[in-house]
XYZ file of C-alpha atoms in Angstrom:
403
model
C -75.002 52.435 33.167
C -77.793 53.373 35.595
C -76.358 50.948 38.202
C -72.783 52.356 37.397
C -73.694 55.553 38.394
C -75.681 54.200 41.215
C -72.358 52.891 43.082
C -70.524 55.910 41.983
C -72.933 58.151 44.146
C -73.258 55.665 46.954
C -69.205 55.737 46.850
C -68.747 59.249 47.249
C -71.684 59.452 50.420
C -69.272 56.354 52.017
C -66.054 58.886 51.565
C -67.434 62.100 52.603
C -69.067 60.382 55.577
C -65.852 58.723 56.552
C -63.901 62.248 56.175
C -65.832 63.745 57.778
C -66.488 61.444 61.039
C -62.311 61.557 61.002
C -61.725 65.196 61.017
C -64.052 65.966 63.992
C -62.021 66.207 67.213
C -61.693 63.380 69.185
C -61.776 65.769 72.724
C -64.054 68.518 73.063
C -65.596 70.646 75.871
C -68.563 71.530 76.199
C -67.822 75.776 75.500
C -65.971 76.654 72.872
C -65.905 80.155 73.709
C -67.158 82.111 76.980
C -68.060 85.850 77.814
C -67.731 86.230 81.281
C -67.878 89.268 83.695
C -65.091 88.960 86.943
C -65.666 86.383 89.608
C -68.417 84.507 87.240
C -67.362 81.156 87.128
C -68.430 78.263 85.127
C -67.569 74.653 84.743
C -65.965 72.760 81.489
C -66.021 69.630 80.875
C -64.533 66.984 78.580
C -66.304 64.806 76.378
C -64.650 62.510 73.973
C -65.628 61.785 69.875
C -68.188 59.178 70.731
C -70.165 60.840 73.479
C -68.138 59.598 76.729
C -67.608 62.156 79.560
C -64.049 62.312 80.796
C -62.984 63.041 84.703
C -61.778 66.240 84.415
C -59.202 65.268 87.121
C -57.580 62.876 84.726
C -57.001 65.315 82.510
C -54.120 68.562 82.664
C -55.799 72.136 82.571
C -54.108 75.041 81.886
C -54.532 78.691 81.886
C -52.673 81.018 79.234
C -53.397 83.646 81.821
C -54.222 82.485 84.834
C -54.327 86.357 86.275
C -57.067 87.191 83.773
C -58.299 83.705 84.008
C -57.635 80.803 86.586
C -58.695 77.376 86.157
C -58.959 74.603 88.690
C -58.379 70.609 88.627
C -61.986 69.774 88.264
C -62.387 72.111 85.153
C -64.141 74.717 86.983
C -62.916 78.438 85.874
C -62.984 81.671 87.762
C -62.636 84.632 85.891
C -60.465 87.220 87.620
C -60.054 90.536 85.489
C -60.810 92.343 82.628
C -59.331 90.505 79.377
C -58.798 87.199 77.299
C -57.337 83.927 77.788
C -57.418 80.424 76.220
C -58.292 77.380 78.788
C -56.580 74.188 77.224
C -56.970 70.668 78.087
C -54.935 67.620 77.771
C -55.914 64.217 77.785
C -53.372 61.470 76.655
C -51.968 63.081 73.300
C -54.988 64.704 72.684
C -55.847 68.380 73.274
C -59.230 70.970 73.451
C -59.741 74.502 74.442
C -62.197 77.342 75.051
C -61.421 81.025 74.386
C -62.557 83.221 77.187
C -63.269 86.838 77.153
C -63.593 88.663 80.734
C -65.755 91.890 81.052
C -65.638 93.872 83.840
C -68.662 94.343 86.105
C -70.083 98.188 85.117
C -72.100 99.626 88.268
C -73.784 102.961 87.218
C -75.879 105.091 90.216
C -78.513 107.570 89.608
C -82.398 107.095 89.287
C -85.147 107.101 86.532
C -88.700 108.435 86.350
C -91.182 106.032 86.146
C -94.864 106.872 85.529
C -93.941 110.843 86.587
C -91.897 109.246 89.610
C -88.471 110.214 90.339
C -86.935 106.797 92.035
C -83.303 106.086 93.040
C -81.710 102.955 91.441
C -78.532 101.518 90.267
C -77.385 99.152 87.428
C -75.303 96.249 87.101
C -74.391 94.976 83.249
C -77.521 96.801 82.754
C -79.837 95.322 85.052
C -81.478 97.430 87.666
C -82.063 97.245 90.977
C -84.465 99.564 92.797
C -82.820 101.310 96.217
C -85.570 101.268 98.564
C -87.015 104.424 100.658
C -90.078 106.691 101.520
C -92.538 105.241 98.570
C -93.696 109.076 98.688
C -90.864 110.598 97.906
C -88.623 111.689 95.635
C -84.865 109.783 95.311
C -82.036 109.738 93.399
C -78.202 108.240 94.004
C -75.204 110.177 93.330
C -72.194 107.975 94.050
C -71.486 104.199 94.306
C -69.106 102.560 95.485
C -68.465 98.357 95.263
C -67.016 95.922 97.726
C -66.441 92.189 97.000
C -69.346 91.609 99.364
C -71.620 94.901 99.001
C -72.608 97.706 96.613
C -72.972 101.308 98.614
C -74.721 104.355 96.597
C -75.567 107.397 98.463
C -78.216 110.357 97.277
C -80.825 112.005 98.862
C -84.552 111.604 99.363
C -86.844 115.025 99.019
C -89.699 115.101 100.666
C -92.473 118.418 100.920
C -90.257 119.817 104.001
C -86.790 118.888 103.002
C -84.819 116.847 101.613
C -82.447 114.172 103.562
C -78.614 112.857 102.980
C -78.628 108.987 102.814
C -76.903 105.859 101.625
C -77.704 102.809 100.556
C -75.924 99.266 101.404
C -77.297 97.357 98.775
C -80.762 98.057 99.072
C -80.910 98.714 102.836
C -81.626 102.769 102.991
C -79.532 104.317 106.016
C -80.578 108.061 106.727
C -77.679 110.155 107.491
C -78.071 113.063 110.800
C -78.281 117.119 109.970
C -79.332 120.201 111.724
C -81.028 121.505 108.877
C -83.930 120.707 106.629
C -81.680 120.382 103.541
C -79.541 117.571 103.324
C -77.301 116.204 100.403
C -75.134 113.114 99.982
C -72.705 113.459 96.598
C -70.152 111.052 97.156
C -69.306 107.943 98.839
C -66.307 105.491 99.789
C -65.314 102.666 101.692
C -62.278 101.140 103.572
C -62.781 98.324 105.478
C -65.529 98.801 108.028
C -66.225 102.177 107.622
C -67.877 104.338 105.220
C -67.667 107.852 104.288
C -70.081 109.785 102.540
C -69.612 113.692 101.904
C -72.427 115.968 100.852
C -74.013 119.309 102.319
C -75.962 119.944 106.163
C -77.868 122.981 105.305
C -75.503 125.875 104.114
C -72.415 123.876 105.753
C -69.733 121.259 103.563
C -70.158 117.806 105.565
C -68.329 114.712 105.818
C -69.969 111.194 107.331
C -67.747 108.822 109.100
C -70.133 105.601 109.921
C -72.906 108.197 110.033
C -71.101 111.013 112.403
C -70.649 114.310 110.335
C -68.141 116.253 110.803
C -68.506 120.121 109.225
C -65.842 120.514 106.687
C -66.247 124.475 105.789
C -69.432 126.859 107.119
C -70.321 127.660 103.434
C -69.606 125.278 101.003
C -70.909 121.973 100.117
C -68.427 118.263 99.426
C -68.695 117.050 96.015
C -66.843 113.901 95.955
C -64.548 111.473 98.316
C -62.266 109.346 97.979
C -60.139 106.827 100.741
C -56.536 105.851 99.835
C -54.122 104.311 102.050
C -56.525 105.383 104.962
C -56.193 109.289 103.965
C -59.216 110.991 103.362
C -59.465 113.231 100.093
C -62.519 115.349 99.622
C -63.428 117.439 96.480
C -65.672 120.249 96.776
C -66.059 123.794 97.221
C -66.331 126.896 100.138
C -67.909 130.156 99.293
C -66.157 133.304 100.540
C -67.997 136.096 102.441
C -69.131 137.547 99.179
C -70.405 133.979 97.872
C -67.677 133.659 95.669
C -66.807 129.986 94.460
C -63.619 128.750 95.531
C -62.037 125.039 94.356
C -61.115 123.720 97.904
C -60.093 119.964 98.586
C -59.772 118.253 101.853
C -57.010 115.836 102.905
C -58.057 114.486 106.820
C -59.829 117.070 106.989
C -57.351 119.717 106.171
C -57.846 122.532 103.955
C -55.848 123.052 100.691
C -57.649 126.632 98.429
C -56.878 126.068 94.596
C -58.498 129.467 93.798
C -58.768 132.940 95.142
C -61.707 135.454 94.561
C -60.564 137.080 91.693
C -62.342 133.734 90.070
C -64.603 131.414 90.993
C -64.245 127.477 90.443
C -65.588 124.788 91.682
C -64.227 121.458 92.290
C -66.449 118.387 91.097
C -63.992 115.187 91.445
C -60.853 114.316 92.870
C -58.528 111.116 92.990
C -54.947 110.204 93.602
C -52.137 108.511 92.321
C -48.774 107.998 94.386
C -48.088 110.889 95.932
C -50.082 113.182 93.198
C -53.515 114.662 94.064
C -56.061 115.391 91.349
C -59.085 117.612 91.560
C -60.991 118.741 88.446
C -63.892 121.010 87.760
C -64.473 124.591 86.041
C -63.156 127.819 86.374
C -64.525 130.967 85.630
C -61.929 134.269 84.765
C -62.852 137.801 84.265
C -64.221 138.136 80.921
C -64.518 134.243 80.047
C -67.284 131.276 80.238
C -66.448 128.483 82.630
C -63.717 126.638 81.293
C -62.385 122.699 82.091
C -59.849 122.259 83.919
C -58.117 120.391 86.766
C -55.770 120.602 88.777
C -52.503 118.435 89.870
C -50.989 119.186 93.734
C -52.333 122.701 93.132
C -50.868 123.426 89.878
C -54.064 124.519 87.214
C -54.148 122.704 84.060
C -56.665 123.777 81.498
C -58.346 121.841 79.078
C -60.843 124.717 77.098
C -59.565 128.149 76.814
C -62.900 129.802 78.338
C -64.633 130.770 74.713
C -67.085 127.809 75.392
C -68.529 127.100 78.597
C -67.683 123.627 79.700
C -66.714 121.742 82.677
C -65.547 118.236 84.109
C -67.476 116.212 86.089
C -64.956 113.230 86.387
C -61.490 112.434 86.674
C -58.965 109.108 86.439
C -55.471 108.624 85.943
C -53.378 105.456 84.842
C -49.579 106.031 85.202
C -48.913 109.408 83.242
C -51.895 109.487 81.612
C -54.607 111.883 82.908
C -58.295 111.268 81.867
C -61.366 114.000 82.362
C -65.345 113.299 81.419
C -67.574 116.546 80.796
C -69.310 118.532 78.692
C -68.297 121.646 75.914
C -70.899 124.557 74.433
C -69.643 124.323 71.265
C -72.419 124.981 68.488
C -76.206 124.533 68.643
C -78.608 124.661 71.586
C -77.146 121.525 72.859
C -73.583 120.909 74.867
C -71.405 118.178 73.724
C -70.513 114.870 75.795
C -66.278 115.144 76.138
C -63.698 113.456 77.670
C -60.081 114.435 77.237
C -56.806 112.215 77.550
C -54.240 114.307 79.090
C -54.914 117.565 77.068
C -56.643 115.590 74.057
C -60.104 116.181 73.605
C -62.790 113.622 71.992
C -66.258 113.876 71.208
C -68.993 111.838 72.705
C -72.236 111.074 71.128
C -74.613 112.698 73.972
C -74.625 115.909 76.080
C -73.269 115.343 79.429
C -70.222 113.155 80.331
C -71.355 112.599 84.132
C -68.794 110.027 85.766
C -65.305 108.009 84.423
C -63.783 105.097 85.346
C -60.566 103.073 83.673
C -60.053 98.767 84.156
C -57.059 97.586 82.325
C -56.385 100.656 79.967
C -60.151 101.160 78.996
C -62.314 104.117 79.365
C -65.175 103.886 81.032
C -67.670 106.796 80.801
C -71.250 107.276 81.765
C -73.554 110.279 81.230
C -76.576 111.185 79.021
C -78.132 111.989 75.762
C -81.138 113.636 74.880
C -83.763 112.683 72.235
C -87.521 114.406 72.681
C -87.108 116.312 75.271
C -86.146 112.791 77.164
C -83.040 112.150 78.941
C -81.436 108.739 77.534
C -78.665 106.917 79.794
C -75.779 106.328 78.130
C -72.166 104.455 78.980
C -69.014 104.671 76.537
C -66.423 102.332 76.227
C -62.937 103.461 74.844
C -65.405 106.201 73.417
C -68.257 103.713 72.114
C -71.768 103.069 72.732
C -72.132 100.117 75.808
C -75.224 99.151 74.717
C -78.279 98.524 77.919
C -81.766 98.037 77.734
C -84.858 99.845 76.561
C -85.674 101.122 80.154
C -82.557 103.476 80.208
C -84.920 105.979 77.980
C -85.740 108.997 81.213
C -82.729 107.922 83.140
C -80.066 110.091 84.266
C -76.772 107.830 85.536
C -74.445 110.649 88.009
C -71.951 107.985 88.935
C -69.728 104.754 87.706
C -67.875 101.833 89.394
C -66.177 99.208 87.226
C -65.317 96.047 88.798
């Protein structure tokens, strides 16, 4: 009996061992699955049951979207936008893929303090890298803006006497002319060769073209910039004689008022699609807080009815859809992160909404929370935590790219 039940067992081991060796694939790469960010690339490659490498130019690749993901001969794959795709394989009458996801590149601008220091940085997927100026000073960026060869942020350094406009190309500091001792940089783009940065000279609203300003308003100060088609669109806002805020963008350097002095508003963001031109900000009527608004070709839209103070810092559109990052007193000594889709407001879990950005019908949103008295970077995705590292604790991000 004993030796019965000895060849029974040994039986069994022979049968799952031969199962088993028969189900495995008989081609195989060597991912599976890949998380990529655009224009990462990495290389598959084909191995067969018993160990053998395959030349991946015997084989047929194939993309099931080559837009989101494009693969070449020798297995090598590029990926090209935010998204997922399968890359197959076929070798004889035998078959293998890998499941790719694509994130987008997230750029966020601004700076952290770092043993009492105030110093200008900016983060890609999280990790930072430092933007170089006067060790003694004081620096922070406000605006970035990415190329496929270069990443631009521009800010300001403050030093005892002053502070001074610059920009960054990628870590290279470039310190931007003014008359006065107070200099600001608050936005920045870039077409082609040339970039524009538009900030504040003193008292006056100023616009840099490849580091020539030219004086948008007297009294006033540009908040942000954009370049489309080669126009020039500038958010910001010019005081009246009796300092009164008034909305004002620029297109080529022409003026367009959205307010009058009966209110004051100012203008924080601006883009465009077609032929539409979106600012947004906060406006402030008799006998109200500061309410969030924008506005489309002139035309005021608002988004709180003025019994909270609140206000937009960002603004994106994707076909009809308009999208606006801010902040909302609601309850508690505390304001509320926001963004709103069209008219549609949602809740964020921190207290400023800073900057927005949209890739392939996802929000992007960066601002800040607050825990202990500490400011804590933050970044939202479709309204949910991106999650970074522990050295976004005393960080304040103003700005986001997505790429």
């Amino acid at each position: 009996m004993p030796r019965i039940l000895l060849l029974l067992h040994l039986f069994s081991f022979i049968c799952l061992f031969s199962c088993t060796k028969e189900n495995e694939p008989n081609l195989a790469l060597n991912y599976s699955s890949l998380v990529l960010f655009t224009n990462d690339t990495e290389t598959l490659r084909v191995t067969m049951r018993d160990g053998s490498v395959v030349d991946p130019r015997s084989v047929q690749w194939e993309s099931t979207d080559p837009e989101i993901v494009e693969v070449g001969t020798d297995g090598q794959i590029v990926a090209k936008q935010y998204g997922e795709a399968s890359v197959r394989v076929r070798y004889k009458d035998l078959t293998a893929s890998c499941e790719v996801v694509v994130r987008p590149n997230i750029y966020l601008a601004g700076y952290d303090m770092n043993g009492g220091k105030m110093g200008a940085k900016y983060w890609k997927n999280g990790k930072e890298v430092p933007l170089k100026g006067n060790t003694n000073a004081r620096a922070w960026a406000r605006a970035i803006y990415v190329t496929d060869d270069h990443v631009y942020t521009a800010g300001e350094i403050s030093e005892s006497l002053g502070s001074k406009a610059v920009y960054w190309t990628d870590q290279t500091m470039t310190v931007l002319p003014s008359g006065s001792a107070y200099a600001k940089a608050y936005g920045i783009s870039v077409a082609g060769n040339d970039v524009y940065v538009a900030g504040k000279d003193g008292n006056q609203a100023v616009v840099w073209k490849n580091g020539i300003p030219t004086v948008l308003a007297e009294r006033g100060e540009a908040s942000a910039i954009t370049v489309v088609h080669g126009n020039v669109y500038i958010a910001g806002v010019e005081y009246s004689e009796q300092t009164v805020p008034i909305a004002t963008y620029w297109v080529n350097g022409q003026r367009t008022m959205l307010t009058e002095t009966s209110s004051s508003a100012t203008l924080n963001a601006i883009c465009v699609s077609g032929s539409d031109v979106y600012g947004a900000g906060k406006i402030t009527e008799k006998g109200k807080k500061p309410a969030a608004c924008y506005w489309k070709n002139g035309n005021l839209v608002r988004l709180t009815d003025g019994s909270n103070e609140a206000m937009i810092d960002g603004i994106a559109v994707s076909g009809t859809d308009v999208y606006a990052c801010g902040y909302e007193w609601v309850d508690g000594s505390l304001p509320v992160a926001k963004y709103w889709k069209n008219t549609t407001p949602y809740s964020l879990n921190g207290i400023y909404a800073l900057a927005i950005a949209l890739a392939a019908n996802t929000v992007f949103i960066t601002g800040i929370d607050q825990q202990n008295y500490t400011s804590i970077a933050k970044c939202w995705e479709d309204g949910k935590d991106v999650p970074f590292a522990p050295d976004y604790a005393d960080a304040v991000p103003f700005s986001i790219f997505v790429k």
